[in-house]
Tab-separated table of C-alpha atoms in Angstrom:
chain	number	residue	atom	x	y	z
V	1474	MET	CA	24.264	-5.019	2.565
V	1475	THR	CA	26.342	-7.465	4.543
V	1476	ALA	CA	24.181	-9.565	6.813
V	1477	LEU	CA	24.807	-9.979	10.501
V	1478	THR	CA	25.892	-13.200	12.089
V	1479	LEU	CA	25.427	-14.178	15.712
V	1480	GLU	CA	29.147	-13.785	16.314
V	1481	ASP	CA	29.030	-10.217	14.964
V	1482	THR	CA	26.440	-9.200	17.522
V	1483	GLN	CA	27.183	-11.299	20.589
V	1484	ASP	CA	27.986	-8.137	22.585
V	1485	ASP	CA	25.073	-6.150	21.157
V	1486	ASP	CA	21.544	-5.546	22.383
V	1487	TYR	CA	20.009	-7.113	19.310
V	1488	ILE	CA	19.979	-10.710	18.186
V	1489	ALA	CA	21.240	-11.852	14.813
V	1490	GLU	CA	19.781	-14.484	12.536
V	1491	GLN	CA	18.724	-17.622	14.389
V	1492	VAL	CA	16.733	-19.512	11.794
V	1493	ALA	CA	16.303	-23.245	12.303
V	1494	ASN	CA	14.763	-25.686	9.836
V	1495	PRO	CA	14.115	-29.407	9.699
V	1496	PRO	CA	16.838	-30.923	7.522
V	1497	GLU	CA	14.341	-32.568	5.186
V	1498	VAL	CA	12.902	-29.260	3.910
V	1499	ARG	CA	13.591	-28.618	0.216
V	1500	LEU	CA	12.783	-25.211	-1.220
V	1501	GLN	CA	12.450	-24.702	-4.952
V	1502	ALA	CA	12.198	-21.534	-7.040
V	1503	THR	CA	13.039	-20.081	-10.424
V	1504	VAL	CA	15.422	-17.196	-10.973
V	1505	PRO	CA	13.077	-14.236	-11.588
V	1506	ALA	CA	12.785	-12.334	-14.827
V	1507	GLY	CA	15.206	-9.502	-15.292
V	1508	VAL	CA	18.159	-11.258	-13.688
V	1509	LEU	CA	21.106	-11.136	-16.075
V	1510	GLY	CA	24.396	-12.271	-14.610
V	1511	ASP	CA	23.679	-11.395	-10.976
V	1512	ARG	CA	25.657	-13.195	-8.261
V	1513	LEU	CA	24.040	-16.402	-7.062
V	1514	ASP	CA	24.132	-15.441	-3.378
V	1515	ALA	CA	22.355	-12.152	-4.144
V	1516	VAL	CA	19.660	-13.935	-6.140
V	1517	LEU	CA	19.157	-16.500	-3.387
V	1518	ALA	CA	18.662	-13.684	-0.872
V	1519	ARG	CA	16.077	-12.116	-3.176
V	1520	VAL	CA	14.214	-15.399	-3.713
V	1521	TRP	CA	14.308	-16.461	-0.046
V	1522	PRO	CA	14.420	-13.162	1.907
V	1523	GLN	CA	13.736	-14.903	5.228
V	1524	TYR	CA	17.407	-15.922	5.252
V	1525	SER	CA	20.362	-13.574	5.486
V	1526	ARG	CA	22.896	-13.475	2.700
V	1527	SER	CA	25.677	-14.702	4.978
V	1528	ARG	CA	23.572	-17.727	5.987
V	1529	LEU	CA	22.860	-18.544	2.334
V	1530	GLN	CA	26.573	-18.239	1.546
V	1531	GLY	CA	27.249	-20.769	4.279
V	1532	TRP	CA	24.723	-23.176	2.837
V	1533	LEU	CA	26.323	-22.749	-0.582
V	1534	ARG	CA	29.671	-23.805	0.875
V	1535	GLU	CA	27.980	-26.823	2.470
V	1536	GLY	CA	26.592	-27.984	-0.875
V	1537	ARG	CA	22.959	-27.258	-0.050
V	1538	VAL	CA	22.166	-25.321	-3.246
V	1539	SER	CA	21.488	-26.683	-6.712
V	1540	VAL	CA	21.139	-24.750	-9.970
V	1541	ASP	CA	19.357	-26.540	-12.818
V	1542	GLY	CA	19.875	-29.844	-11.011
V	1543	GLY	CA	23.597	-29.463	-10.343
V	1544	LEU	CA	25.158	-28.671	-6.983
V	1545	CYS	CA	26.764	-25.236	-6.826
V	1546	GLU	CA	29.059	-23.951	-4.071
V	1547	ASP	CA	30.213	-20.717	-5.715
V	1548	ALA	CA	28.449	-17.644	-4.323
V	1549	ARG	CA	29.878	-15.555	-7.187
V	1550	ARG	CA	28.431	-17.733	-9.950
V	1551	ARG	CA	26.515	-15.614	-12.453
V	1552	THR	CA	22.809	-16.380	-12.563
V	1553	TYR	CA	20.205	-15.873	-15.298
V	1554	ALA	CA	16.428	-15.669	-15.474
V	1555	GLY	CA	14.647	-19.003	-15.680
V	1556	GLU	CA	17.274	-21.149	-14.000
V	1557	ARG	CA	15.873	-23.591	-11.439
V	1558	LEU	CA	17.043	-23.218	-7.860
V	1559	GLU	CA	16.794	-25.707	-5.026
V	1560	LEU	CA	17.810	-25.058	-1.421
V	1561	VAL	CA	18.030	-27.560	1.421
V	1562	PRO	CA	18.216	-25.328	4.526
V	1563	GLY	CA	20.475	-26.610	7.229
V	1564	ALA	CA	19.542	-26.681	10.877
V	1565	LEU	CA	21.245	-23.846	12.714
V	1566	PRO	CA	22.209	-23.937	16.373
V	1567	ALA	CA	18.795	-23.821	18.003
V	1568	ASP	CA	17.608	-22.737	21.394
V	1569	VAL	CA	16.941	-25.366	23.977
V	1570	ALA	CA	13.270	-25.922	24.583
V	1571	HIS	CA	11.976	-23.207	26.895
V	1572	ALA	CA	8.886	-23.521	29.047
V	1573	ALA	CA	5.850	-21.327	28.531
V	1574	GLN	CA	5.068	-19.452	31.741
V	1575	ASP	CA	1.957	-17.485	32.643
V	1576	MET	CA	3.322	-14.020	33.334
V	1577	PRO	CA	1.520	-10.726	32.701
V	1578	LEU	CA	2.665	-8.581	29.792
V	1579	ARG	CA	1.820	-5.020	28.845
V	1580	VAL	CA	0.965	-5.207	25.159
V	1581	VAL	CA	1.206	-1.824	23.433
V	1582	PHE	CA	0.527	-3.088	19.900
V	1583	GLU	CA	-0.243	-6.367	18.186
V	1584	ASP	CA	-0.991	-7.483	14.638
V	1585	ASP	CA	-0.202	-10.545	12.535
V	1586	THR	CA	3.410	-9.464	12.107
V	1587	LEU	CA	4.552	-7.663	15.268
V	1588	ILE	CA	4.033	-7.481	19.010
V	1589	VAL	CA	5.238	-4.438	20.932
V	1590	ILE	CA	5.742	-4.893	24.677
V	1591	ASP	CA	6.239	-2.341	27.456
V	1592	LYS	CA	8.769	-4.284	29.541
V	1593	PRO	CA	8.737	-3.749	33.322
V	1594	ALA	CA	11.802	-3.413	35.513
V	1595	GLY	CA	13.145	-6.693	36.840
V	1596	MET	CA	12.249	-8.801	33.795
V	1597	VAL	CA	15.072	-10.469	31.899
V	1598	VAL	CA	14.447	-10.674	28.144
V	1599	HIS	CA	15.963	-14.077	27.363
V	1600	PRO	CA	17.092	-17.055	29.487
V	1601	GLY	CA	20.813	-17.117	30.089
V	1602	ASN	CA	23.458	-17.802	32.675
V	1603	GLY	CA	21.814	-17.861	36.091
V	1604	VAL	CA	18.363	-17.041	34.687
V	1605	PRO	CA	16.858	-20.257	33.302
V	1606	ASP	CA	13.257	-19.030	33.217
V	1607	GLY	CA	10.887	-16.293	34.336
V	1608	THR	CA	11.907	-14.218	31.308
V	1609	LEU	CA	10.059	-12.313	28.624
V	1610	LEU	CA	10.659	-15.238	26.272
V	1611	ASN	CA	8.866	-17.626	28.643
V	1612	ALA	CA	5.927	-15.236	28.882
V	1613	LEU	CA	5.740	-14.803	25.111
V	1614	LEU	CA	5.502	-18.563	24.632
V	1615	PHE	CA	2.535	-18.684	27.012
V	1616	HIS	CA	0.562	-15.835	25.429
V	1617	TRP	CA	1.469	-16.726	21.822
V	1618	PRO	CA	2.282	-20.474	21.684
V	1619	GLU	CA	2.918	-20.285	17.942
V	1620	LEU	CA	6.089	-18.284	18.685
V	1621	ALA	CA	7.706	-21.611	19.548
V	1622	GLY	CA	8.153	-21.919	15.775
V	1623	VAL	CA	10.119	-18.655	15.555
V	1624	PRO	CA	13.705	-18.612	16.865
V	1625	ARG	CA	13.963	-17.036	20.324
V	1626	ALA	CA	10.194	-16.583	20.267
V	1627	GLY	CA	10.582	-13.687	17.840
V	1628	ILE	CA	12.843	-11.551	20.037
V	1629	VAL	CA	15.200	-9.379	17.996
V	1630	HIS	CA	16.647	-6.938	20.539
V	1631	ARG	CA	17.112	-6.665	24.276
V	1632	LEU	CA	16.639	-4.320	27.173
V	1633	ASP	CA	18.608	-4.778	30.383
V	1634	ARG	CA	16.814	-6.465	33.277
V	1635	ASP	CA	16.095	-3.194	35.086
V	1636	THR	CA	15.548	-1.002	32.026
V	1637	THR	CA	11.884	-0.406	31.264
V	1638	GLY	CA	10.059	0.365	28.054
V	1639	LEU	CA	9.402	-0.637	24.490
V	1640	LEU	CA	10.603	-3.823	22.851
V	1641	VAL	CA	9.405	-5.300	19.540
V	1642	VAL	CA	8.832	-9.010	18.883
V	1643	ALA	CA	8.443	-10.590	15.443
V	1644	ARG	CA	5.589	-13.047	14.932
V	1645	THR	CA	7.031	-14.603	11.767
V	1646	LEU	CA	10.420	-15.708	10.542
V	1647	GLU	CA	10.257	-13.211	7.683
V	1648	ALA	CA	9.481	-10.328	10.047
V	1649	GLN	CA	12.292	-11.350	12.393
V	1650	THR	CA	14.852	-11.377	9.582
V	1651	ASP	CA	13.569	-8.036	8.300
V	1652	LEU	CA	13.820	-6.407	11.737
V	1653	VAL	CA	17.367	-7.675	12.286
V	1654	ARG	CA	18.320	-6.153	8.940
V	1655	GLN	CA	16.671	-2.880	9.959
V	1656	LEU	CA	18.690	-2.848	13.164
V	1657	GLN	CA	21.827	-3.397	11.141
V	1658	ALA	CA	20.847	-0.622	8.715
V	1659	ARG	CA	19.968	1.658	11.667
V	1660	SER	CA	16.455	2.322	10.404
V	1661	VAL	CA	15.039	1.431	13.841
V	1662	SER	CA	14.700	4.534	16.034
V	1663	ARG	CA	15.053	4.038	19.791
V	1664	ARG	CA	14.775	6.891	22.271
V	1665	TYR	CA	15.281	6.679	26.018
V	1666	PHE	CA	14.761	8.843	29.069
V	1667	ALA	CA	17.595	8.696	31.584
V	1668	VAL	CA	18.226	10.474	34.867
V	1669	VAL	CA	21.939	11.092	35.179
V	1670	THR	CA	24.103	12.549	37.872
V	1671	GLY	CA	25.325	16.144	37.705
V	1672	ALA	CA	24.355	19.075	35.529
V	1673	VAL	CA	24.312	18.353	31.802
V	1674	THR	CA	24.297	21.845	30.320
V	1675	ALA	CA	24.208	21.164	26.574
V	1676	ASP	CA	23.152	18.538	24.066
V	1677	GLY	CA	25.884	16.317	22.691
V	1678	THR	CA	27.044	13.046	21.169
V	1679	VAL	CA	29.267	10.338	22.612
V	1680	ASP	CA	31.186	8.616	19.834
V	1681	ALA	CA	33.309	5.991	21.581
V	1682	ALA	CA	33.841	2.312	20.804
V	1683	ILE	CA	32.525	-0.219	23.318
V	1684	GLY	CA	33.682	-3.742	24.087
V	1685	ARG	CA	34.047	-6.207	26.922
V	1686	HIS	CA	35.971	-4.851	29.891
V	1687	PRO	CA	39.481	-6.340	29.653
V	1688	VAL	CA	39.417	-7.498	33.285
V	1689	GLN	CA	35.794	-7.530	34.493
V	1690	ARG	CA	34.213	-9.623	31.753
V	1691	THR	CA	30.627	-9.054	32.930
V	1692	ARG	CA	31.015	-5.339	32.247
V	1693	MET	CA	31.320	-3.302	29.072
V	1694	ALA	CA	33.762	-0.434	28.676
V	1695	VAL	CA	34.870	2.306	26.317
V	1696	LEU	CA	37.939	0.914	24.550
V	1697	THR	CA	40.615	2.714	22.565
V	1698	ALA	CA	41.328	-0.474	20.602
V	1699	GLY	CA	39.283	-3.569	19.853
V	1700	GLY	CA	35.830	-2.151	20.614
V	1701	LYS	CA	32.870	-1.879	18.278
V	1702	PRO	CA	31.775	1.549	17.014
V	1703	ALA	CA	29.122	3.076	19.269
V	1704	ARG	CA	27.357	6.421	19.080
V	1705	THR	CA	24.815	7.911	21.480
V	1706	HIS	CA	23.125	11.274	21.025
V	1707	TYR	CA	21.779	12.982	24.144
V	1708	SER	CA	19.735	16.096	24.776
V	1709	VAL	CA	18.796	17.914	27.966
V	1710	ARG	CA	15.145	17.643	28.939
V	1711	GLU	CA	15.173	19.071	32.458
V	1712	GLY	CA	17.704	20.198	35.004
V	1713	LEU	CA	17.201	18.665	38.463
V	1714	ARG	CA	18.919	18.888	41.809
V	1715	ASP	CA	22.400	17.387	41.310
V	1716	ALA	CA	21.001	15.497	38.324
V	1717	THR	CA	19.596	15.945	34.809
V	1718	LEU	CA	16.781	14.297	32.891
V	1719	VAL	CA	18.167	13.594	29.417
V	1720	GLU	CA	16.820	11.966	26.293
V	1721	CYS	CA	19.193	9.549	24.569
V	1722	ARG	CA	18.957	8.360	20.988
V	1723	LEU	CA	20.866	5.278	19.950
V	1724	GLU	CA	22.601	5.262	16.593
V	1725	THR	CA	24.181	1.883	17.333
V	1726	GLY	CA	23.090	-0.903	19.666
V	1727	ARG	CA	25.858	-2.095	21.949
V	1728	THR	CA	25.223	-3.824	25.241
V	1729	HIS	CA	24.791	-1.261	28.063
V	1730	GLN	CA	25.573	1.486	25.540
V	1731	ILE	CA	23.774	4.400	27.217
V	1732	ARG	CA	24.967	3.372	30.669
V	1733	VAL	CA	28.593	3.080	29.536
V	1734	HIS	CA	28.610	6.245	27.431
V	1735	MET	CA	26.983	8.496	30.020
V	1736	ALA	CA	29.312	7.208	32.744
V	1737	HIS	CA	32.239	7.791	30.373
V	1738	ILE	CA	31.451	11.515	30.145
V	1739	GLY	CA	30.970	11.834	33.895
V	1740	HIS	CA	27.177	11.573	34.051
V	1741	ALA	CA	26.409	8.031	35.190
V	1742	LEU	CA	22.794	6.950	35.512
V	1743	LEU	CA	21.262	7.193	38.950
V	1744	GLY	CA	20.808	3.733	40.436
V	1745	ASP	CA	23.385	2.081	38.184
V	1746	GLU	CA	25.191	-0.383	40.437
V	1747	VAL	CA	27.605	-1.408	37.683
V	1748	TYR	CA	28.815	1.839	36.124
V	1749	ALA	CA	28.164	4.495	38.788
V	1750	GLN	CA	29.937	5.278	42.007
V	1751	ARG	CA	28.247	4.029	45.155
V	1752	ASN	CA	26.764	7.382	46.151
V	1753	VAL	CA	25.127	7.631	42.711
V	1754	ALA	CA	23.949	4.007	42.652
V	1755	GLU	CA	22.213	4.423	45.997
V	1756	ARG	CA	20.039	7.309	44.803
V	1757	PHE	CA	17.575	5.030	42.964
V	1758	SER	CA	16.565	1.370	43.150
V	1759	ARG	CA	17.663	0.558	39.582
V	1760	GLN	CA	19.367	2.283	36.674
V	1761	ALA	CA	17.092	5.197	35.775
V	1762	LEU	CA	16.589	4.285	32.130
V	1763	HIS	CA	13.352	3.960	30.154
V	1764	ALA	CA	12.868	3.197	26.443
V	1765	TRP	CA	10.015	5.619	25.786
V	1766	ARG	CA	9.839	5.638	21.982
V	1767	LEU	CA	10.333	2.996	19.292
V	1768	GLY	CA	10.046	3.563	15.549
V	1769	LEU	CA	10.624	1.222	12.621
V	1770	ILE	CA	9.455	0.255	9.153
V	1771	HIS	CA	6.645	-2.275	9.369
V	1772	PRO	CA	7.930	-5.497	7.748
V	1773	ALA	CA	4.589	-6.267	6.085
V	1774	SER	CA	3.296	-2.860	4.986
V	1775	GLY	CA	6.580	-1.048	4.455
V	1776	THR	CA	5.228	2.031	6.246
V	1777	GLU	CA	6.886	3.888	9.111
V	1778	VAL	CA	5.289	3.083	12.457
V	1779	GLY	CA	6.074	4.140	16.008
V	1780	TRP	CA	4.955	3.819	19.604
V	1781	GLU	CA	5.455	5.783	22.808
V	1782	VAL	CA	4.961	4.920	26.477
V	1783	PRO	CA	5.318	7.265	29.459
V	1784	MET	CA	7.934	6.855	32.153
V	1785	PRO	CA	7.003	4.290	34.801
V	1786	ASP	CA	5.805	5.450	38.203
V	1787	ASP	CA	9.142	4.982	39.941
V	1788	MET	CA	10.970	7.249	37.496
V	1789	VAL	CA	8.165	9.809	37.601
V	1790	ALA	CA	8.486	9.859	41.385
V	1791	LEU	CA	12.269	10.166	41.123
V	1792	VAL	CA	12.036	13.180	38.833
V	1793	ALA	CA	9.394	14.801	41.063
V	1794	ARG	CA	11.576	14.314	44.123
V	1795	LEU	CA	14.584	15.843	42.415
V	1796	GLU	CA	12.480	18.737	41.102
V	1797	SER	CA	11.487	19.578	44.667
V	1798	GLY	CA	15.059	19.315	45.893
V	1799	GLY	CA	14.610	16.000	47.702
């Protein structure tokens, strides 16, 4: 499996490898039994699974790997059981120091490996342009100070500011790397409720590449060339007055994917000020989108786990109003 890099996912709703290490760290290991001529980069990824294969390949090129005491820069070098490996991890581009802020969080699940949060509307996930603090990351650092030692406080995927629902946070470096790989392998299941304009009469799939809008760079758009593959499955849950409650299942994770895809087929989300026409945007105070179910393979136990949260009160009220013809 080819590992993600930050550049590969800069337009996606999940965050690629962001591991940072003090430059003085030296890791040592022995090539495990049973290895007979395997590529060095593959063996390194097996010995140190907290790092992606692409990151290890980069460190090989930088001369940070030794085999039996000699520097090796060739990722394709054949490796054999019993050889001694040494790795000096390089410091990756790290986040600036973020402040811990006392903000309430709705914790759905917590163990030594994962935290699952039910994110409210209005909360930005990670500091960025124009939003230096007051984010989920700042709150995580307050409630779990040890997350300062995990890149981006363990965040591996995003929800838009006004999208509500489930988001998973890794408590360890190993769990974070594992979850990013699961997102790449599409073994993470994410289901959303959305209220869209018009009558959706049948289930369907939108298979249309998404990329940055060629003119309005703060927006995403369906592109005929240059976009990244994107696929959204949707099913009808309830017909409403001039609207439909649908369930969307993401097969890929592009920024604004559901919002862009549903608008592309003529069913923009109610309240979406970016992708809907004004008369649609004014029908709700935010985009009517809620991540109601999240499923994944637990990084520690290897078992399938999942969580569900009901729609927030404002979306419940919206659906009730549209059921009654309001």
